[in-house]
PDB file of C-alpha atoms and ligand atoms in Angstrom:
ATOM      1  CA  MET A   1     159.945  62.680 155.516  1.00 69.00           C
ATOM      2  CA  PRO A   2     157.150  62.227 152.965  1.00 75.00           C
ATOM      3  CA  GLU A   3     153.770  61.486 154.563  1.00 86.00           C
ATOM      4  CA  LEU A   4     152.167  59.310 151.910  1.00 95.00           C
ATOM      5  CA  LEU A   5     154.401  58.909 148.871  1.00 95.00           C
ATOM      6  CA  THR A   6     157.786  57.204 148.701  1.00 94.00           C
ATOM      7  CA  GLN A   7     160.784  59.168 147.467  1.00 92.00           C
ATOM      8  CA  ASP A   8     160.759  56.987 144.325  1.00 93.00           C
ATOM      9  CA  GLN A   9     157.174  57.981 143.626  1.00 94.00           C
ATOM     10  CA  ILE A  10     157.966  61.657 144.143  1.00 93.00           C
ATOM     11  CA  ASP A  11     160.873  61.330 141.721  1.00 90.00           C
ATOM     12  CA  GLN A  12     158.620  59.638 139.207  1.00 91.00           C
ATOM     13  CA  ILE A  13     156.450  62.743 138.883  1.00 87.00           C
ATOM     14  CA  SER A  14     159.492  64.586 137.662  1.00 80.00           C
ATOM     15  CA  SER A  15     159.745  61.998 134.898  1.00 75.00           C
ATOM     16  CA  SER A  16     156.194  62.809 133.714  1.00 86.00           C
ATOM     17  CA  TYR A  17     153.388  61.225 135.683  1.00 95.00           C
ATOM     18  CA  LEU A  18     152.648  58.875 138.546  1.00 96.00           C
ATOM     19  CA  LEU A  19     149.941  56.226 138.780  1.00 97.00           C
ATOM     20  CA  LEU A  20     148.699  55.575 142.320  1.00 98.00           C
ATOM     21  CA  PRO A  21     146.482  52.477 142.216  1.00 98.00           C
ATOM     22  CA  GLY A  22     143.506  52.383 144.603  1.00 98.00           C
ATOM     23  CA  PHE A  23     143.950  55.964 145.850  1.00 98.00           C
ATOM     24  CA  LEU A  24     140.199  56.307 146.399  1.00 98.00           C
ATOM     25  CA  SER A  25     138.356  53.570 148.249  1.00 98.00           C
ATOM     26  CA  THR A  26     135.821  51.448 146.370  1.00 98.00           C
ATOM     27  CA  GLU A  27     133.080  53.191 148.307  1.00 98.00           C
ATOM     28  CA  GLU A  28     134.351  56.719 147.557  1.00 98.00           C
ATOM     29  CA  THR A  29     134.715  55.868 143.868  1.00 98.00           C
ATOM     30  CA  ALA A  30     131.229  54.368 143.638  1.00 98.00           C
ATOM     31  CA  LYS A  31     129.730  57.441 145.342  1.00 98.00           C
ATOM     32  CA  LEU A  32     131.450  59.842 142.930  1.00 98.00           C
ATOM     33  CA  LEU A  33     130.303  57.813 139.926  1.00 98.00           C
ATOM     34  CA  GLN A  34     126.765  57.633 141.235  1.00 98.00           C
ATOM     35  CA  ARG A  35     126.738  61.366 141.981  1.00 98.00           C
ATOM     36  CA  SER A  36     128.031  62.173 138.478  1.00 98.00           C
ATOM     37  CA  LYS A  37     125.210  60.153 136.944  1.00 98.00           C
ATOM     38  CA  GLN A  38     122.690  61.772 139.273  1.00 98.00           C
ATOM     39  CA  LEU A  39     123.844  65.278 138.286  1.00 98.00           C
ATOM     40  CA  ILE A  40     123.440  64.374 134.615  1.00 98.00           C
ATOM     41  CA  SER A  41     120.013  62.873 135.064  1.00 97.00           C
ATOM     42  CA  GLU A  42     118.810  65.912 137.056  1.00 97.00           C
ATOM     43  CA  PHE A  43     119.985  68.817 134.896  1.00 94.00           C
ATOM     44  CA  PRO A  44     117.160  70.365 132.839  1.00 91.00           C
ATOM     45  CA  LEU A  45     117.635  69.917 129.118  1.00 90.00           C
ATOM     46  CA  GLU A  46     114.856  72.379 128.245  1.00 89.00           C
ATOM     47  CA  THR A  47     116.948  75.409 129.217  1.00 89.00           C
ATOM     48  CA  HIS A  48     120.323  74.017 128.132  1.00 88.00           C
ATOM     49  CA  PRO A  49     121.955  75.995 125.266  1.00 85.00           C
ATOM     50  CA  ARG A  50     123.295  72.780 123.620  1.00 84.00           C
ATOM     51  CA  THR A  51     126.889  73.806 124.251  1.00 81.00           C
ATOM     52  CA  LYS A  52     129.224  71.045 123.095  1.00 80.00           C
ATOM     53  CA  PHE A  53     132.786  70.373 124.149  1.00 79.00           C
ATOM     54  CA  THR A  54     135.593  69.602 121.713  1.00 76.00           C
ATOM     55  CA  THR A  55     139.329  70.198 121.984  1.00 72.00           C
ATOM     56  CA  GLY A  56     140.420  70.893 118.394  1.00 63.00           C
ATOM     57  CA  ASP A  57     142.718  73.897 117.803  1.00 55.00           C
ATOM     58  CA  ASP A  58     140.222  75.690 115.544  1.00 55.00           C
ATOM     59  CA  ASN A  59     136.958  74.547 116.943  1.00 55.00           C
ATOM     60  CA  HIS A  60     136.988  75.311 120.626  1.00 64.00           C
ATOM     61  CA  VAL A  61     133.898  75.977 122.652  1.00 71.00           C
ATOM     62  CA  GLY A  62     133.500  79.575 123.759  1.00 70.00           C
ATOM     63  CA  ASP A  63     129.913  80.585 124.347  1.00 83.00           C
ATOM     64  CA  ASP A  64     128.690  82.328 127.458  1.00 88.00           C
ATOM     65  CA  TYR A  65     127.522  79.059 129.033  1.00 92.00           C
ATOM     66  CA  PHE A  66     131.125  77.814 128.864  1.00 92.00           C
ATOM     67  CA  LEU A  67     132.849  81.112 129.699  1.00 92.00           C
ATOM     68  CA  THR A  68     130.857  81.618 132.888  1.00 93.00           C
ATOM     69  CA  SER A  69     131.153  78.021 134.073  1.00 95.00           C
ATOM     70  CA  GLY A  70     134.320  78.428 136.176  1.00 95.00           C
ATOM     71  CA  ASP A  71     132.265  78.867 139.343  1.00 96.00           C
ATOM     72  CA  LYS A  72     129.312  76.644 138.417  1.00 97.00           C
ATOM     73  CA  ILE A  73     128.350  73.060 137.707  1.00 97.00           C
ATOM     74  CA  ARG A  74     127.450  72.882 134.024  1.00 96.00           C
ATOM     75  CA  PHE A  75     127.032  70.209 131.384  1.00 96.00           C
ATOM     76  CA  PHE A  76     128.760  70.092 127.995  1.00 95.00           C
ATOM     77  CA  LEU A  77     127.590  67.767 125.267  1.00 94.00           C
ATOM     78  CA  GLU A  78     129.391  65.357 122.961  1.00 94.00           C
ATOM     79  CA  GLU A  79     129.748  66.779 119.467  1.00 92.00           C
ATOM     80  CA  ASP A  80     128.191  63.684 117.918  1.00 93.00           C
ATOM     81  CA  ALA A  81     125.206  63.706 120.247  1.00 94.00           C
ATOM     82  CA  VAL A  82     123.619  66.872 118.819  1.00 91.00           C
ATOM     83  CA  ASP A  83     122.167  67.171 115.317  1.00 91.00           C
ATOM     84  CA  LYS A  84     122.364  70.331 113.187  1.00 87.00           C
ATOM     85  CA  ASP A  85     119.044  71.586 114.587  1.00 87.00           C
ATOM     86  CA  GLY A  86     120.292  71.281 118.161  1.00 86.00           C
ATOM     87  CA  ARG A  87     118.329  68.141 118.935  1.00 91.00           C
ATOM     88  CA  LEU A  88     119.915  65.331 120.917  1.00 93.00           C
ATOM     89  CA  ASN A  89     120.130  62.103 118.937  1.00 94.00           C
ATOM     90  CA  ARG A  90     120.232  59.964 122.088  1.00 95.00           C
ATOM     91  CA  GLU A  91     119.166  60.088 125.711  1.00 95.00           C
ATOM     92  CA  LYS A  92     120.708  62.841 127.831  1.00 94.00           C
ATOM     93  CA  GLU A  93     122.530  60.297 130.006  1.00 96.00           C
ATOM     94  CA  LYS A  94     124.509  59.170 126.938  1.00 97.00           C
ATOM     95  CA  ALA A  95     125.052  62.664 125.499  1.00 96.00           C
ATOM     96  CA  VAL A  96     127.090  64.560 128.121  1.00 97.00           C
ATOM     97  CA  ASN A  97     130.799  64.912 127.344  1.00 96.00           C
ATOM     98  CA  LYS A  98     131.737  66.544 130.639  1.00 96.00           C
ATOM     99  CA  ILE A  99     130.501  68.270 133.775  1.00 98.00           C
ATOM    100  CA  GLY A 100     132.476  71.336 134.908  1.00 96.00           C
ATOM    101  CA  HIS A 101     134.070  73.401 136.298  1.00 97.00           C
ATOM    102  CA  ALA A 102     133.447  73.990 140.031  1.00 98.00           C
ATOM    103  CA  LEU A 103     132.470  70.560 141.329  1.00 98.00           C
ATOM    104  CA  HIS A 104     135.327  70.840 143.826  1.00 98.00           C
ATOM    105  CA  GLU A 105     133.633  73.810 145.510  1.00 98.00           C
ATOM    106  CA  LEU A 106     129.921  73.327 144.956  1.00 98.00           C
ATOM    107  CA  ASP A 107     129.240  69.630 145.249  1.00 98.00           C
ATOM    108  CA  PRO A 108     129.763  68.220 148.750  1.00 98.00           C
ATOM    109  CA  LEU A 109     131.050  64.829 147.572  1.00 98.00           C
ATOM    110  CA  PHE A 110     133.532  66.226 145.081  1.00 98.00           C
ATOM    111  CA  ARG A 111     134.552  68.868 147.596  1.00 98.00           C
ATOM    112  CA  LYS A 112     135.295  66.151 150.127  1.00 98.00           C
ATOM    113  CA  VAL A 113     137.712  64.296 147.800  1.00 98.00           C
ATOM    114  CA  THR A 114     139.345  67.506 146.562  1.00 98.00           C
ATOM    115  CA  LEU A 115     139.595  70.222 149.221  1.00 98.00           C
ATOM    116  CA  GLU A 116     138.842  68.202 152.324  1.00 97.00           C
ATOM    117  CA  ASN A 117     140.854  65.102 151.569  1.00 97.00           C
ATOM    118  CA  PRO A 118     143.837  64.465 153.878  1.00 97.00           C
ATOM    119  CA  LYS A 119     145.353  62.151 151.237  1.00 98.00           C
ATOM    120  CA  VAL A 120     145.274  64.874 148.559  1.00 98.00           C
ATOM    121  CA  GLN A 121     146.784  67.285 151.074  1.00 97.00           C
ATOM    122  CA  ALA A 122     149.515  64.768 151.935  1.00 96.00           C
ATOM    123  CA  VAL A 123     150.319  64.294 148.233  1.00 97.00           C
ATOM    124  CA  ALA A 124     150.551  68.067 147.741  1.00 96.00           C
ATOM    125  CA  CYS A 125     152.907  68.353 150.717  1.00 95.00           C
ATOM    126  CA  ASP A 126     155.052  65.386 149.681  1.00 95.00           C
ATOM    127  CA  ILE A 127     155.489  66.570 146.124  1.00 94.00           C
ATOM    128  CA  ALA A 128     156.290  70.069 147.429  1.00 93.00           C
ATOM    129  CA  MET A 129     155.744  71.676 144.073  1.00 93.00           C
ATOM    130  CA  HIS A 130     153.506  74.397 145.530  1.00 95.00           C
ATOM    131  CA  VAL A 131     153.740  76.507 148.659  1.00 95.00           C
ATOM    132  CA  ASP A 132     150.060  77.456 148.664  1.00 96.00           C
ATOM    133  CA  PRO A 133     148.311  75.131 146.192  1.00 97.00           C
ATOM    134  CA  VAL A 134     144.883  75.992 144.862  1.00 97.00           C
ATOM    135  CA  ALA A 135     142.502  73.713 142.967  1.00 98.00           C
ATOM    136  CA  LEU A 136     140.573  74.768 139.887  1.00 97.00           C
ATOM    137  CA  GLN A 137     138.816  73.539 136.764  1.00 97.00           C
ATOM    138  CA  SER A 138     137.287  70.393 138.225  1.00 98.00           C
ATOM    139  CA  MET A 139     135.534  68.163 135.715  1.00 98.00           C
ATOM    140  CA  VAL A 140     133.906  64.812 135.303  1.00 98.00           C
ATOM    141  CA  ILE A 141     134.813  63.574 131.835  1.00 98.00           C
ATOM    142  CA  CYS A 142     132.316  60.949 130.666  1.00 98.00           C
ATOM    143  CA  LYS A 143     133.674  59.556 127.353  1.00 98.00           C
ATOM    144  CA  GLN A 144     130.312  58.264 126.231  1.00 98.00           C
ATOM    145  CA  PRO A 145     130.095  54.888 124.447  1.00 97.00           C
ATOM    146  CA  GLU A 146     130.981  55.026 120.742  1.00 96.00           C
ATOM    147  CA  ILE A 147     130.965  58.859 120.545  1.00 96.00           C
ATOM    148  CA  GLY A 148     133.125  59.998 123.499  1.00 96.00           C
ATOM    149  CA  GLY A 149     135.350  62.631 121.852  1.00 94.00           C
ATOM    150  CA  GLU A 150     139.129  62.430 121.797  1.00 95.00           C
ATOM    151  CA  VAL A 151     141.124  64.885 123.913  1.00 94.00           C
ATOM    152  CA  GLY A 152     143.996  65.949 121.681  1.00 91.00           C
ATOM    153  CA  GLU A 153     147.649  66.118 122.668  1.00 90.00           C
ATOM    154  CA  HIS A 154     148.237  68.933 125.142  1.00 89.00           C
ATOM    155  CA  ASN A 155     149.920  69.928 128.368  1.00 90.00           C
ATOM    156  CA  ASP A 156     148.136  71.622 131.264  1.00 91.00           C
ATOM    157  CA  SER A 157     150.499  74.389 132.365  1.00 88.00           C
ATOM    158  CA  TYR A 158     148.757  77.311 130.744  1.00 85.00           C
ATOM    159  CA  TYR A 159     147.566  79.097 133.896  1.00 93.00           C
ATOM    160  CA  THR A 160     150.527  80.755 135.567  1.00 93.00           C
ATOM    161  CA  ASP A 161     153.923  82.262 135.026  1.00 91.00           C
ATOM    162  CA  PRO A 162     156.045  80.364 135.914  1.00 91.00           C
ATOM    163  CA  PRO A 163     154.113  77.218 134.921  1.00 91.00           C
ATOM    164  CA  SER A 164     152.877  75.397 138.034  1.00 94.00           C
ATOM    165  CA  ALA A 165     150.084  72.981 137.091  1.00 95.00           C
ATOM    166  CA  LEU A 166     149.825  69.483 138.479  1.00 96.00           C
ATOM    167  CA  GLY A 167     146.896  67.406 137.231  1.00 97.00           C
ATOM    168  CA  PHE A 168     144.949  65.102 139.554  1.00 98.00           C
ATOM    169  CA  TRP A 169     143.006  62.568 137.469  1.00 98.00           C
ATOM    170  CA  PHE A 170     140.893  59.879 139.159  1.00 98.00           C
ATOM    171  CA  ALA A 171     139.501  56.911 137.221  1.00 98.00           C
ATOM    172  CA  LEU A 172     135.899  56.319 138.273  1.00 98.00           C
ATOM    173  CA  GLU A 173     135.538  53.352 135.913  1.00 98.00           C
ATOM    174  CA  GLN A 174     137.796  50.853 134.177  1.00 98.00           C
ATOM    175  CA  CYS A 175     139.880  52.717 131.558  1.00 98.00           C
ATOM    176  CA  THR A 176     141.025  50.636 128.603  1.00 97.00           C
ATOM    177  CA  PRO A 177     142.617  51.180 125.195  1.00 96.00           C
ATOM    178  CA  LEU A 178     139.137  50.949 123.676  1.00 97.00           C
ATOM    179  CA  ASN A 179     137.249  53.390 125.875  1.00 98.00           C
ATOM    180  CA  GLY A 180     139.775  56.243 125.818  1.00 97.00           C
ATOM    181  CA  ALA A 181     142.331  55.621 128.575  1.00 98.00           C
ATOM    182  CA  LEU A 182     144.923  58.391 128.974  1.00 98.00           C
ATOM    183  CA  SER A 183     148.298  58.149 127.306  1.00 97.00           C
ATOM    184  CA  PHE A 184     151.466  60.109 128.020  1.00 95.00           C
ATOM    185  CA  LEU A 185     154.693  61.065 126.316  1.00 93.00           C
ATOM    186  CA  PRO A 186     157.257  60.501 129.083  1.00 89.00           C
ATOM    187  CA  GLY A 187     159.994  63.099 129.262  1.00 85.00           C
ATOM    188  CA  SER A 188     158.119  65.532 127.008  1.00 86.00           C
ATOM    189  CA  HIS A 189     158.005  68.076 129.853  1.00 84.00           C
ATOM    190  CA  LEU A 190     161.791  68.374 129.467  1.00 82.00           C
ATOM    191  CA  THR A 191     161.892  68.635 125.693  1.00 81.00           C
ATOM    192  CA  THR A 192     158.612  70.245 124.692  1.00 81.00           C
ATOM    193  CA  PRO A 193     158.114  73.852 125.755  1.00 78.00           C
ATOM    194  CA  ILE A 194     154.674  75.249 126.526  1.00 81.00           C
ATOM    195  CA  THR A 195     153.930  76.854 123.159  1.00 84.00           C
ATOM    196  CA  LYS A 196     150.410  78.207 123.513  1.00 82.00           C
ATOM    197  CA  ARG A 197     147.839  79.153 126.083  1.00 83.00           C
ATOM    198  CA  PHE A 198     144.116  78.733 126.104  1.00 85.00           C
ATOM    199  CA  ILE A 199     142.584  82.187 126.469  1.00 88.00           C
ATOM    200  CA  ARG A 200     139.424  84.233 126.341  1.00 88.00           C
ATOM    201  CA  LEU A 201     139.664  86.021 122.966  1.00 88.00           C
ATOM    202  CA  PRO A 202     139.141  89.823 122.930  1.00 85.00           C
ATOM    203  CA  GLU A 203     136.552  89.403 120.152  1.00 83.00           C
ATOM    204  CA  GLY A 204     134.658  86.813 122.232  1.00 82.00           C
ATOM    205  CA  GLY A 205     134.930  83.058 122.619  1.00 82.00           C
ATOM    206  CA  THR A 206     138.086  81.123 123.359  1.00 86.00           C
ATOM    207  CA  GLY A 207     141.160  80.161 121.410  1.00 84.00           C
ATOM    208  CA  PHE A 208     144.850  79.456 121.613  1.00 85.00           C
ATOM    209  CA  GLU A 209     147.456  82.200 121.760  1.00 85.00           C
ATOM    210  CA  LYS A 210     150.970  81.311 120.658  1.00 86.00           C
ATOM    211  CA  ILE A 211     153.548  82.300 123.247  1.00 85.00           C
ATOM    212  CA  VAL A 212     156.765  81.234 121.509  1.00 84.00           C
ATOM    213  CA  PRO A 213     158.370  82.154 118.169  1.00 86.00           C
ATOM    214  CA  PRO A 214     157.763  79.837 115.158  1.00 85.00           C
ATOM    215  CA  GLU A 215     161.168  78.148 115.451  1.00 85.00           C
ATOM    216  CA  VAL A 216     160.412  77.055 119.041  1.00 84.00           C
ATOM    217  CA  GLU A 217     156.979  75.850 117.939  1.00 84.00           C
ATOM    218  CA  ALA A 218     158.618  73.783 115.182  1.00 84.00           C
ATOM    219  CA  GLN A 219     161.080  72.319 117.679  1.00 79.00           C
ATOM    220  CA  ALA A 220     158.164  71.471 120.026  1.00 78.00           C
ATOM    221  CA  ALA A 221     156.294  69.742 117.192  1.00 78.00           C
ATOM    222  CA  GLU A 222     159.412  67.702 116.433  1.00 79.00           C
ATOM    223  CA  SER A 223     159.966  66.665 120.046  1.00 73.00           C
ATOM    224  CA  SER A 224     156.352  65.576 120.469  1.00 73.00           C
ATOM    225  CA  LYS A 225     156.789  62.759 117.965  1.00 78.00           C
ATOM    226  CA  GLY A 226     157.886  60.146 120.512  1.00 81.00           C
ATOM    227  CA  LYS A 227     156.122  57.042 121.648  1.00 89.00           C
ATOM    228  CA  TYR A 228     153.109  57.538 123.896  1.00 94.00           C
ATOM    229  CA  ILE A 229     152.481  55.150 126.773  1.00 95.00           C
ATOM    230  CA  LEU A 230     148.883  54.178 127.410  1.00 97.00           C
ATOM    231  CA  GLU A 231     147.923  53.738 131.055  1.00 97.00           C
ATOM    232  CA  ALA A 232     145.011  51.400 131.616  1.00 97.00           C
ATOM    233  CA  CYS A 233     143.484  52.210 135.024  1.00 97.00           C
ATOM    234  CA  SER A 234     141.015  50.706 137.446  1.00 98.00           C
ATOM    235  CA  PRO A 235     138.276  52.546 139.339  1.00 98.00           C
ATOM    236  CA  GLY A 236     139.788  54.509 142.238  1.00 98.00           C
ATOM    237  CA  ASP A 237     143.251  54.908 140.676  1.00 98.00           C
ATOM    238  CA  LEU A 238     144.797  58.381 140.710  1.00 98.00           C
ATOM    239  CA  VAL A 239     147.161  59.635 138.017  1.00 98.00           C
ATOM    240  CA  LEU A 240     149.251  62.695 138.894  1.00 98.00           C
ATOM    241  CA  ILE A 241     150.251  64.536 135.743  1.00 97.00           C
ATOM    242  CA  HIS A 242     153.197  66.941 135.573  1.00 94.00           C
ATOM    243  CA  GLY A 243     151.811  70.161 134.060  1.00 93.00           C
ATOM    244  CA  SER A 244     154.252  70.236 131.174  1.00 90.00           C
ATOM    245  CA  VAL A 245     153.967  66.615 130.077  1.00 93.00           C
ATOM    246  CA  LEU A 246     152.121  65.913 126.832  1.00 93.00           C
ATOM    247  CA  HIS A 247     149.098  63.676 127.216  1.00 95.00           C
ATOM    248  CA  LYS A 248     145.918  62.824 125.336  1.00 96.00           C
ATOM    249  CA  SER A 249     143.038  60.375 125.173  1.00 97.00           C
ATOM    250  CA  GLU A 250     141.463  58.770 122.115  1.00 97.00           C
ATOM    251  CA  ARG A 251     137.839  58.593 121.121  1.00 96.00           C
ATOM    252  CA  ASN A 252     135.817  55.973 122.959  1.00 97.00           C
ATOM    253  CA  THR A 253     135.054  53.261 120.421  1.00 96.00           C
ATOM    254  CA  SER A 254     133.697  50.784 122.957  1.00 97.00           C
ATOM    255  CA  SER A 255     130.206  50.249 124.284  1.00 97.00           C
ATOM    256  CA  HIS A 256     131.237  51.308 127.823  1.00 96.00           C
ATOM    257  CA  THR A 257     131.489  54.747 129.392  1.00 97.00           C
ATOM    258  CA  ARG A 258     134.802  55.969 130.844  1.00 98.00           C
ATOM    259  CA  PHE A 259     133.946  58.361 133.694  1.00 98.00           C
ATOM    260  CA  ALA A 260     136.906  60.127 135.316  1.00 98.00           C
ATOM    261  CA  TYR A 261     137.147  63.044 137.770  1.00 98.00           C
ATOM    262  CA  THR A 262     139.948  65.578 137.359  1.00 98.00           C
ATOM    263  CA  PHE A 263     141.108  68.929 138.679  1.00 98.00           C
ATOM    264  CA  HIS A 264     144.247  70.997 138.350  1.00 98.00           C
ATOM    265  CA  MET A 265     146.408  72.257 141.182  1.00 97.00           C
ATOM    266  CA  ILE A 266     148.451  75.426 140.689  1.00 97.00           C
ATOM    267  CA  GLU A 267     150.558  77.786 142.793  1.00 96.00           C
ATOM    268  CA  SER A 268     148.774  80.896 143.989  1.00 93.00           C
ATOM    269  CA  PRO A 269     150.004  84.508 143.699  1.00 88.00           C
ATOM    270  CA  PRO A 270     152.410  86.099 144.401  1.00 90.00           C
ATOM    271  CA  ARG A 271     154.662  83.068 143.838  1.00 92.00           C
ATOM    272  CA  ALA A 272     153.068  82.471 140.434  1.00 95.00           C
ATOM    273  CA  LEU A 273     151.257  85.076 138.379  1.00 95.00           C
ATOM    274  CA  TYR A 274     147.824  83.968 137.209  1.00 95.00           C
ATOM    275  CA  ASP A 275     147.280  84.674 133.503  1.00 94.00           C
ATOM    276  CA  ALA A 276     144.762  87.513 133.156  1.00 94.00           C
ATOM    277  CA  LYS A 277     143.869  86.196 129.688  1.00 93.00           C
ATOM    278  CA  ASN A 278     143.077  82.643 130.814  1.00 94.00           C
ATOM    279  CA  TRP A 279     139.485  81.676 129.988  1.00 92.00           C
ATOM    280  CA  LEU A 280     138.934  80.735 133.631  1.00 95.00           C
ATOM    281  CA  GLN A 281     139.154  83.607 136.090  1.00 94.00           C
ATOM    282  CA  PRO A 282     138.470  83.666 139.829  1.00 94.00           C
ATOM    283  CA  THR A 283     135.232  85.452 140.680  1.00 93.00           C
ATOM    284  CA  PRO A 284     134.333  87.482 143.788  1.00 91.00           C
ATOM    285  CA  SER A 285     131.957  84.729 144.874  1.00 89.00           C
ATOM    286  CA  MET A 286     134.537  82.040 144.175  1.00 93.00           C
ATOM    287  CA  PRO A 287     138.173  82.976 144.565  1.00 92.00           C
ATOM    288  CA  PHE A 288     140.564  80.064 144.040  1.00 90.00           C
ATOM    289  CA  SER A 289     140.205  77.197 146.477  1.00 96.00           C
ATOM    290  CA  HIS A 290     143.114  76.609 148.815  1.00 97.00           C
ATOM    291  CA  VAL A 291     144.032  72.973 149.302  1.00 97.00           C
ATOM    292  CA  LEU A 292     146.137  73.303 152.462  1.00 96.00           C
ATOM    293  CA  ASN A 293     145.209  74.973 155.735  1.00 91.00           C
ATOM    294  CA  GLU A 294     148.790  76.183 156.167  1.00 90.00           C
ATOM    295  CA  PRO A 295     151.310  77.000 153.408  1.00 89.00           C
ATOM    296  CA  ASN A 296     153.786  74.189 152.737  1.00 91.00           C
ATOM    297  CA  LEU A 297     157.118  75.646 153.701  1.00 84.00           C
ATOM    298  CA  LYS A 298     159.151  72.651 152.591  1.00 79.00           C
ATOM    299  CA  LEU A 299     161.799  73.380 150.034  1.00 70.00           C
ATOM    300  CA  ILE A 300     160.117  73.364 146.632  1.00 72.00           C
ATOM    301  CA  ASN A 301     161.011  70.150 144.822  1.00 69.00           C
ATOM    302  CA  PRO A 302     163.818  71.354 142.528  1.00 60.00           C
ATOM    303  CA  ALA A 303     163.030  68.681 139.935  1.00 55.00           C
ATOM    304  CA  LEU A 304     159.576  70.140 139.488  1.00 60.00           C
ATOM    305  CA  ALA A 305     160.291  73.829 139.819  1.00 54.00           C
TER     306      ALA A 305
HETATM  307  O1  LIG B   1     140.119  62.505 130.726  1.00 63.49           O
HETATM  308  C1  LIG B   1     140.594  62.730 129.609  1.00 63.49           C
HETATM  309  O2  LIG B   1     140.308  62.034 128.646  1.00 63.49           O
HETATM  310  C2  LIG B   1     141.555  63.864 129.380  1.00 63.49           C
HETATM  311  C3  LIG B   1     141.902  64.613 130.624  1.00 63.49           C
HETATM  312  C4  LIG B   1     143.009  65.590 130.429  1.00 63.49           C
HETATM  313  O3  LIG B   1     143.737  65.557 129.489  1.00 63.49           O
HETATM  314  C5  LIG B   1     143.226  66.641 131.412  1.00 63.49           C
HETATM  315  O4  LIG B   1     142.471  66.719 132.397  1.00 63.49           O
HETATM  316  O5  LIG B   1     144.171  67.441 131.240  1.00 63.49           O
END
C-alpha cells in the first residue's frame, strides 16, 4: 500500500510529471524562502568570480567556481546582471540566478526538507523507482524580475546508466506564465530519447556530449515539437518530474521573483552506473546523500524502470 500518494498519482508520474499542491507547509516554505534570501544577502561579492549561469547549448558555464560547487553552497549570477567589465548593474539581491549545489547537505533547513523529510521518503518509497535513492544537485533558482534567464528545453536523466533521475521541484513563490513557471511536454519521455549528456570536457569547462547517432537525434528533435503544458504553482507545491520528460521555463518578464528549490534523485551504484564524465562527481568529503535509512525493496515500478 502506498504511504502518501494514491495509485493514480503514482501512475501519473509515468505519464510525465505530478503536481502535489501544498506539499510543504506555509511555514516551511516561508522559512526556505527567507533562508535563500539570507544566503544571498550574506555571500561576499568582493571575492566572487562573477560566474554566471546560462543553459544554452554553446554557452554553458564551466569555470572552476562552477566545477567545484557540487559539494558547496555557491552563487551564480544572471547573465544580464553583469556588465562586460564584470560589474553588477543592480543590487546583489536582484542579480543571483541560482544557489547551488549542496544545499541539501550543508544547510540545515534545506537538509531537513530533503534528506530528513518523512514526506520525501514516503514519496520515494511509493514511487518505487529507486532501491537506494540518493539526492544531488540541489539548487535554489531565483528567476530575478525582468532578467531571470530562461531554462531551455531539456530532460534530467543524464547522470546514470540506465537513466534513473526523478526531479523534485518545490515552488517557494507564486509561479505564473509571466515569471517563468515550468512547462512540460507530456509523454515526451516515451518518444524522445536522451540524446546528450552534460559533461566535464577533457579540455576544461563543461559541454554536451552526444550519445546517439544523428538519425536518433533528428527523430528526437521531431518528437519534441508537441504542445507544452504550463503549470502555474503556488508556494509550497511540489512537482515531481520524470527524468526523461522534456521541460523548460521561460525568461521572467514580470516584476516579481520566482524562487524555487529543486534537487534530483537518482539510483545509486551498483544498480545504476554513475557517469564518470558527469560534471558533478561525488567527493571524499561528500559522497552522495542517501534519502532512505533502509533500501526500498518494493518491486521497482515497471512503468518507470
Ligand atoms: O526552475 C526552473 O526554471 C528550471 C528547473 C529545471 O528545469 C530542473 O531543475 O531540471
